[in-house]
């Protein structure tokens, strides 16, 4: 398994898109921090960019990579190797190279300009989001045979997690405006890893007062140590479930 | 060596393999022949565990191949279309395969690499190679580990006449070592002097499995291509 990871990694690190992605993140984060004199403000601006770009690149790039590697996967499957190992190696290779790109492009500037707990949490959340979306991409690409369809599904999933989901939440909020919605909101936000990451970072930034009554409930739930651990566990589940499902599918897939 | 029993595979409505049973033994060179879409490649992929049959089972050396992966170390497979990571060089692909199939006891058989003159372009990236050169890489990989069973899917498609001859010589040589060779090809003239048995498939069904002599006798033709043409014409 180590060997397959090694070769997937070699292939990915030489890929121009990962390098371009790293540079792109680097340019964005450096310019954001140089534009704002207050690192907290910088983090806030960066947060909104990161939560859109990182999922998009992770999911679309991983999907395209898996489709382009179809024949390579076929070649590996015809070798004396376990299918589970092949699939997990591809996941590990993809996730670690995307994480590396994020760390180099965004993590390092953040830790230089904002080396306090918000910066660390933001880097950790970015890494978790990357892993989650790589896992979702693997699931999308194992479920659909057609490349164009698979990429379409990935883009739709990204659209859902970054925009449509928030729209649904807002819609529900306005529909049930007469009822106390604070507690259900906590539950809703667990259904979207991007929202979870956003809430966790916003709470740390102390601007959560802007969010009104909901924020008080959020603070009660997410603000303390246990809330943090619960959030991270939920996010790990978000990465694990699609991956587990995709392994099951890949085991029985006809190549 | 390989026994397939009532293998059936459906792709949604299309029945790719319909109750196929076959026995392949050591020392045989079997050619899978049939029109396009008759299930030859699907059958090969079932043998390799790349396609999971809906029903029926396949045994390799008396062991069922489902949920088993070790048996593939005895198989060399040359796919119909070989595509490799575009960024890797030929040398890296060979090193990778050697690395993955760490059979240190077996001396890798690099004869084909030399005969195809691949060693002169070991540093070329896979993405820049022509279709024929990729085909040569696939062929060299299939023979690299001295496997007991060779499965070649359209091995001569895209190869120039000289390379085709080199490959055929190699197949002949391996055949003499008592290996089982399975070949699919549409270029029947290539198979004429290699093959000992013929499996003819049509619409996912195995029409017959005969030795070459038997086939020639039955059809009254001297050449494999004419014998097959004879069969395809008479329903």
XYZ file of C-alpha atoms in Angstrom:
490
model
C 0.000 0.000 0.000
C 2.848 2.356 0.840
C 4.256 1.848 -2.607
C 1.067 2.783 -4.408
C 0.770 5.910 -2.251
C 4.325 6.764 -3.177
C 3.591 6.549 -6.896
C 0.306 8.437 -6.670
C 2.139 11.152 -4.739
C 5.008 11.377 -7.208
C 2.476 11.737 -9.999
C 0.480 14.375 -8.152
C 3.371 16.492 -6.955
C 4.564 16.777 -10.526
C 1.102 17.814 -11.628
C 1.000 21.461 -12.625
C -2.460 21.994 -11.213
C -1.428 21.232 -7.628
C 1.485 23.638 -7.996
C -0.778 26.311 -9.489
C -3.257 25.759 -6.653
C -0.525 26.211 -4.049
C 0.696 29.419 -5.676
C -2.850 30.715 -6.029
C -3.559 30.150 -2.332
C -0.220 31.728 -1.450
C -0.942 34.862 -3.485
C -4.442 35.193 -2.000
C -3.399 34.755 1.610
C -0.343 36.995 1.358
C -2.284 39.775 -0.334
C -5.158 39.540 2.139
C -2.804 39.800 5.102
C -0.899 42.679 3.538
C -4.074 44.597 2.726
C -5.434 44.360 6.286
C -3.345 45.662 9.134
C -5.354 43.658 11.667
C -4.663 39.913 11.346
C -8.134 39.051 12.686
C -9.707 40.998 9.855
C -7.343 39.290 7.479
C -8.432 35.888 8.752
C -12.066 36.852 8.285
C -11.560 37.917 4.668
C -9.459 34.863 3.995
C -12.056 32.602 5.613
C -14.732 33.480 3.096
C -12.375 32.911 0.192
C -10.997 29.673 1.615
C -14.408 28.178 2.324
C -15.329 28.602 -1.331
C -12.061 27.815 -3.086
C -10.752 24.886 -1.043
C -13.856 22.686 -1.396
C -14.162 23.550 -5.099
C -10.580 22.738 -6.011
C -10.442 19.649 -3.774
C -13.598 18.101 -5.152
C -13.191 18.974 -8.841
C -9.495 18.196 -9.035
C -9.887 14.862 -7.223
C -12.783 13.820 -9.428
C -10.882 14.652 -12.604
C -7.787 12.901 -11.280
C -9.673 9.689 -10.525
C -11.283 9.672 -13.971
C -7.964 10.329 -15.673
C -6.386 7.562 -13.640
C -9.074 5.086 -14.711
C -6.742 3.040 -16.902
C -4.010 3.224 -14.301
C -6.443 1.913 -11.692
C -7.370 -0.809 -14.167
C -3.709 -1.710 -14.482
C -3.294 -1.870 -10.709
C -6.442 -3.964 -10.287
C -5.027 -6.556 -12.694
C -1.944 -6.837 -10.455
C -1.804 -8.919 -7.272
C -3.122 -6.119 -5.088
C -6.156 -5.756 -2.869
C -8.757 -3.387 -4.239
C -9.285 -1.755 -0.860
C -5.589 -0.939 -0.705
C -5.573 0.573 -4.183
C -8.515 2.803 -3.408
C -7.247 3.882 0.007
C -3.831 4.611 -1.493
C -5.383 6.882 -4.090
C -7.354 8.608 -1.355
C -4.294 9.018 0.851
C -2.215 10.306 -2.043
C -4.830 12.792 -3.173
C -5.724 13.969 0.323
C -2.133 14.400 1.414
C -1.077 16.281 -1.708
C -4.088 18.607 -1.475
C -3.398 19.077 2.239
C 0.223 19.806 1.460
C -0.818 22.382 -1.132
C -3.153 23.991 1.399
C -0.504 24.006 4.119
C 2.126 25.523 1.871
C -0.196 28.020 0.218
C -2.412 29.047 3.082
C -1.356 27.432 6.341
C 2.110 28.934 6.449
C 1.053 32.572 5.760
C -1.772 32.232 8.287
C 0.590 30.873 10.930
C 3.081 33.646 10.179
C 0.618 36.547 10.241
C -1.833 35.214 12.807
C 0.049 32.762 14.991
C -2.673 32.498 17.659
C -5.435 29.983 18.179
C -7.709 31.303 15.392
C -4.950 30.811 12.867
C -4.306 27.275 14.067
C -8.009 26.408 14.051
C -8.383 27.874 10.574
C -5.495 25.805 9.238
C -6.886 22.667 10.872
C -10.354 23.340 9.470
C -8.934 23.935 5.999
C -7.151 20.594 6.160
C -10.290 18.806 7.368
C -12.407 20.430 4.650
C -9.824 19.342 2.070
C -9.941 15.730 3.276
C -13.756 15.719 3.398
C -14.110 16.998 -0.130
C -11.520 14.580 -1.498
C -13.558 11.764 0.081
C -16.784 13.122 -1.417
C -15.062 13.408 -4.801
C -13.993 9.764 -4.634
C -17.569 8.776 -3.875
C -18.916 10.875 -6.756
C -16.435 9.387 -9.188
C -17.031 5.786 -8.125
C -20.797 6.164 -8.402
C -20.872 7.566 -11.925
C -19.192 5.883 -14.847
C -19.253 8.839 -17.185
C -16.553 11.463 -16.702
C -18.638 14.506 -17.633
C -21.477 13.320 -15.402
C -19.085 12.682 -12.523
C -17.540 16.146 -12.740
C -21.031 17.603 -13.000
C -22.083 15.759 -9.858
C -18.994 17.055 -8.026
C -19.646 20.648 -9.028
C -23.282 20.283 -7.980
C -22.220 18.850 -4.617
C -19.861 21.781 -4.125
C -22.665 24.154 -5.089
C -24.922 22.431 -2.596
C -22.479 22.599 0.282
C -21.395 26.202 -0.260
C -24.571 27.893 -1.521
C -27.745 25.828 -1.760
C -27.508 24.484 1.781
C -27.260 28.013 3.206
C -30.208 28.988 1.064
C -32.284 26.138 2.464
C -31.298 27.079 6.011
C -32.276 30.715 5.433
C -35.557 29.624 3.863
C -36.352 27.441 6.877
C -35.409 30.240 9.235
C -37.833 32.644 7.586
C -40.590 30.058 7.382
C -40.336 29.252 11.068
C -39.458 32.722 12.241
C -42.109 32.560 14.986
C -40.577 29.514 16.576
C -37.348 29.126 18.524
C -34.981 27.855 15.882
C -31.692 28.148 17.717
C -31.341 24.523 18.800
C -32.414 23.000 15.471
C -29.896 25.325 13.816
C -27.075 23.602 15.665
C -28.303 20.308 14.283
C -28.659 21.744 10.783
C -25.144 23.079 10.772
C -23.821 19.581 11.515
C -25.251 18.554 8.148
C -22.722 20.725 6.348
C -18.990 20.534 7.093
C -18.366 23.920 5.466
C -20.822 25.588 7.840
C -19.307 23.792 10.801
C -15.879 25.116 9.920
C -17.219 28.622 9.409
C -19.085 28.686 12.733
C -16.113 27.365 14.645
C -13.773 30.007 13.245
C -16.285 32.858 13.613
C -16.847 31.944 17.266
C -13.123 32.128 17.833
C -12.946 35.527 16.147
C -15.269 37.121 18.752
C -17.404 38.752 16.125
C -20.118 36.220 16.726
C -22.130 38.862 18.556
C -23.216 39.932 15.086
C -25.081 36.678 14.685
C -27.643 37.482 17.370
C -29.463 35.015 19.573
C -28.406 31.998 17.550
C -24.820 32.758 18.354
C -25.470 32.470 22.074
C -26.744 28.934 21.536
C -23.874 28.211 19.173
C -21.442 29.527 21.723
C -22.932 27.255 24.359
C -22.605 24.287 22.095
C -19.465 24.901 20.054
C -17.650 27.378 22.251
C -16.376 25.054 24.929
C -13.848 22.254 24.770
C -16.415 19.489 24.292
C -18.124 21.367 21.506
C -14.818 21.636 19.700
C -14.095 17.946 20.065
C -17.639 17.109 18.943
C -17.226 19.330 15.886
C -13.948 17.743 14.911
C -15.476 14.285 15.392
C -18.455 15.212 13.230
C -16.091 16.474 10.540
C -14.043 13.282 10.697
C -17.294 11.361 10.273
C -17.990 13.545 7.266
C -14.702 12.415 5.757
C -15.040 8.800 6.820
C -18.598 8.060 5.652
C -18.159 8.942 1.953
C -14.803 7.182 1.941
C -16.230 4.010 3.482
C -19.128 4.058 1.044
C -16.816 4.576 -1.918
C -14.588 1.667 -0.798
C -17.636 -0.600 -0.690
C -18.690 0.550 -4.146
C -15.196 0.245 -5.586
C -14.843 -3.299 -4.276
C -17.720 -4.415 -6.454
C -17.163 -2.100 -9.376
C -16.673 -3.489 -12.853
C -13.674 -1.906 -14.479
C -5.656 -24.383 -14.515
C -8.498 -21.926 -15.099
C -12.017 -23.308 -14.917
C -14.987 -21.067 -15.550
C -18.369 -22.472 -14.612
C -21.644 -20.949 -15.834
C -20.343 -17.402 -15.714
C -23.055 -14.858 -16.417
C -22.627 -11.114 -16.480
C -25.221 -8.507 -17.309
C -24.580 -4.813 -17.879
C -28.048 -3.434 -17.134
C -30.065 -4.929 -20.025
C -27.181 -6.184 -22.098
C -26.052 -9.713 -21.382
C -22.303 -9.600 -21.894
C -21.671 -13.167 -20.796
C -24.357 -15.815 -20.907
C -23.622 -19.018 -19.017
C -20.043 -19.334 -20.216
C -18.121 -22.417 -19.107
C -14.584 -23.125 -20.202
C -11.560 -25.084 -19.092
C -8.088 -23.773 -19.850
C -5.109 -25.979 -19.123
C -1.404 -25.516 -18.850
C 0.547 -25.563 -22.091
C -2.391 -24.499 -24.208
C -2.493 -21.402 -26.351
C -6.096 -20.420 -26.596
C -7.439 -17.803 -28.896
C -10.709 -16.096 -28.081
C -12.434 -15.222 -31.303
C -15.742 -13.571 -31.946
C -17.366 -10.500 -33.457
C -17.141 -7.127 -31.726
C -19.124 -7.048 -28.530
C -19.291 -10.802 -28.174
C -17.957 -10.689 -24.621
C -14.305 -11.604 -25.125
C -12.872 -8.719 -23.158
C -15.537 -9.110 -20.477
C -14.588 -12.770 -20.112
C -10.905 -11.844 -19.761
C -11.764 -9.197 -17.218
C -13.766 -11.765 -15.256
C -10.690 -13.993 -15.158
C -8.688 -11.082 -13.792
C -11.310 -10.171 -11.234
C -11.813 -6.766 -12.809
C -15.427 -7.586 -13.590
C -17.430 -9.427 -10.968
C -19.764 -12.040 -12.509
C -23.448 -11.947 -11.558
C -23.536 -15.700 -11.215
C -21.232 -18.636 -11.761
C -17.679 -18.874 -10.542
C -14.134 -19.107 -11.790
C -11.387 -21.128 -10.191
C -7.684 -20.650 -10.656
C -5.592 -23.656 -9.636
C -8.646 -25.051 -7.843
C -9.153 -21.874 -5.840
C -12.149 -19.611 -6.289
C -10.965 -16.205 -7.457
C -13.630 -14.095 -5.786
C -12.274 -12.317 -2.694
C -8.852 -13.577 -3.617
C -6.095 -11.436 -5.045
C -2.875 -13.374 -4.630
C -3.611 -15.550 -7.663
C -2.994 -12.563 -9.935
C 0.723 -12.781 -9.232
C 0.716 -15.750 -11.628
C -0.901 -13.745 -14.432
C 0.619 -11.331 -16.901
C -2.024 -9.138 -18.484
C -1.724 -6.937 -21.515
C -4.773 -4.673 -21.791
C -6.412 -3.602 -25.012
C -5.728 0.052 -24.312
C -2.818 0.635 -21.965
C -2.836 4.042 -20.355
C -0.416 4.995 -17.631
C 0.172 8.057 -15.458
C 1.121 10.691 -17.999
C 3.851 12.213 -15.881
C 5.828 9.029 -15.350
C 8.666 7.948 -17.578
C 8.877 4.452 -19.035
C 11.637 3.551 -16.578
C 9.508 4.700 -13.651
C 6.563 2.595 -14.824
C 8.774 -0.499 -15.011
C 10.320 0.252 -11.628
C 6.904 0.769 -10.148
C 5.603 -2.553 -11.405
C 8.700 -4.332 -10.163
C 8.281 -2.564 -6.857
C 4.618 -3.536 -6.561
C 5.126 -7.154 -7.562
C 8.142 -7.692 -5.354
C 8.950 -11.221 -6.460
C 12.606 -11.090 -5.714
C 12.967 -14.817 -6.373
C 12.010 -14.349 -10.008
C 14.526 -12.646 -12.224
C 12.560 -10.075 -14.266
C 12.330 -11.034 -17.915
C 13.456 -7.904 -19.732
C 13.924 -9.509 -23.098
C 11.015 -7.689 -24.712
C 12.214 -4.321 -23.411
C 15.478 -4.856 -25.259
C 13.899 -6.322 -28.388
C 11.444 -3.449 -28.662
C 14.376 -1.049 -28.159
C 12.566 0.557 -25.256
C 15.789 0.973 -23.305
C 16.759 3.803 -25.643
C 13.768 5.861 -24.550
C 13.429 4.945 -20.904
C 13.367 8.616 -19.956
C 10.431 9.541 -22.160
C 7.240 10.415 -20.389
C 4.287 8.124 -20.899
C 2.116 11.042 -22.002
C 4.311 11.702 -25.031
C 4.367 8.128 -26.320
C 2.597 6.976 -29.447
C -0.085 4.299 -29.263
C 2.255 1.652 -30.624
C 4.993 2.420 -28.107
C 2.497 2.212 -25.256
C 1.430 -1.123 -26.626
C 5.068 -2.212 -26.486
C 5.291 -1.083 -22.861
C 2.111 -3.031 -22.039
C 3.499 -6.132 -23.722
C 6.839 -5.858 -21.929
C 5.023 -5.460 -18.608
C 2.891 -8.547 -19.217
C 5.982 -10.697 -19.790
C 8.172 -9.006 -17.170
C 7.462 -11.301 -14.232
C 7.628 -14.629 -15.981
C 3.999 -15.453 -15.125
C 2.466 -18.906 -15.599
C -0.507 -17.454 -17.423
C -0.415 -14.765 -20.099
C -3.571 -12.929 -20.992
C -3.177 -10.753 -24.068
C -6.069 -8.583 -25.206
C -5.549 -7.537 -28.831
C -1.768 -7.675 -28.502
C -0.906 -6.845 -32.099
C -3.318 -3.950 -32.614
C -1.257 -0.850 -33.297
C 2.094 -2.607 -33.556
C 4.219 -2.364 -36.679
C 4.951 -5.606 -38.593
C 8.446 -5.972 -37.152
C 7.254 -5.604 -33.551
C 4.353 -7.944 -34.238
C 6.865 -10.601 -35.280
C 8.979 -9.978 -32.176
C 5.916 -10.357 -29.983
C 4.787 -13.506 -31.772
C 8.243 -15.046 -31.356
C 8.097 -14.242 -27.674
C 4.655 -15.818 -27.334
C 5.925 -18.936 -29.106
C 8.869 -19.122 -26.748
C 6.690 -18.826 -23.654
C 4.312 -21.394 -25.072
C 7.178 -23.857 -25.317
C 7.889 -23.329 -21.629
C 4.465 -24.855 -21.002
C 2.600 -21.671 -20.127
C -1.051 -21.007 -20.657
C -1.580 -18.187 -23.137
C -4.947 -16.576 -23.810
C -5.138 -14.252 -26.800
C -7.945 -12.267 -28.318
C -7.350 -10.829 -31.721
C -9.176 -9.855 -34.844
C -6.083 -10.253 -36.964
C -6.488 -13.980 -37.400
C -3.465 -14.397 -39.626
C -1.360 -13.440 -36.618
C -2.781 -16.325 -34.634
C -2.535 -19.027 -37.258
C 0.769 -20.569 -36.252
C 0.622 -19.896 -32.495
C -2.767 -21.099 -31.417
C -3.581 -24.649 -30.309
C -7.194 -24.123 -29.246
C -9.992 -21.838 -30.354
C -12.858 -20.519 -28.276
C -15.523 -18.920 -30.407
C -17.925 -16.528 -28.740
C -21.030 -14.864 -30.073
C -23.438 -12.535 -28.266
C -22.032 -13.498 -24.913
C -22.423 -17.201 -25.502
C -19.607 -19.642 -25.947
C -20.348 -21.276 -29.278
C -17.572 -23.843 -29.228
C -14.204 -24.687 -27.765
C -12.162 -26.856 -30.115
C -8.595 -27.594 -30.882
C -7.275 -25.965 -34.033
C -6.947 -29.299 -35.881
C -10.501 -30.206 -35.023
C -11.716 -26.852 -36.273
C -9.822 -27.147 -39.544
C -11.132 -30.647 -40.014
C -14.720 -29.641 -39.317
C -14.717 -26.706 -41.676
C -12.466 -28.207 -44.309
C -10.369 -25.049 -44.418
C -6.614 -24.898 -44.014
C -6.311 -21.406 -42.569
C -7.773 -20.164 -39.301
C -9.111 -16.986 -40.870
C -11.015 -18.919 -43.532
C -12.283 -21.434 -41.008
C -13.675 -18.641 -38.837
C -15.157 -16.879 -41.866
C -16.806 -20.170 -42.755
C -18.352 -20.391 -39.282
C -19.529 -16.791 -39.231
C -21.302 -17.292 -42.567
C -23.137 -20.462 -41.600
C -25.472 -19.689 -38.736
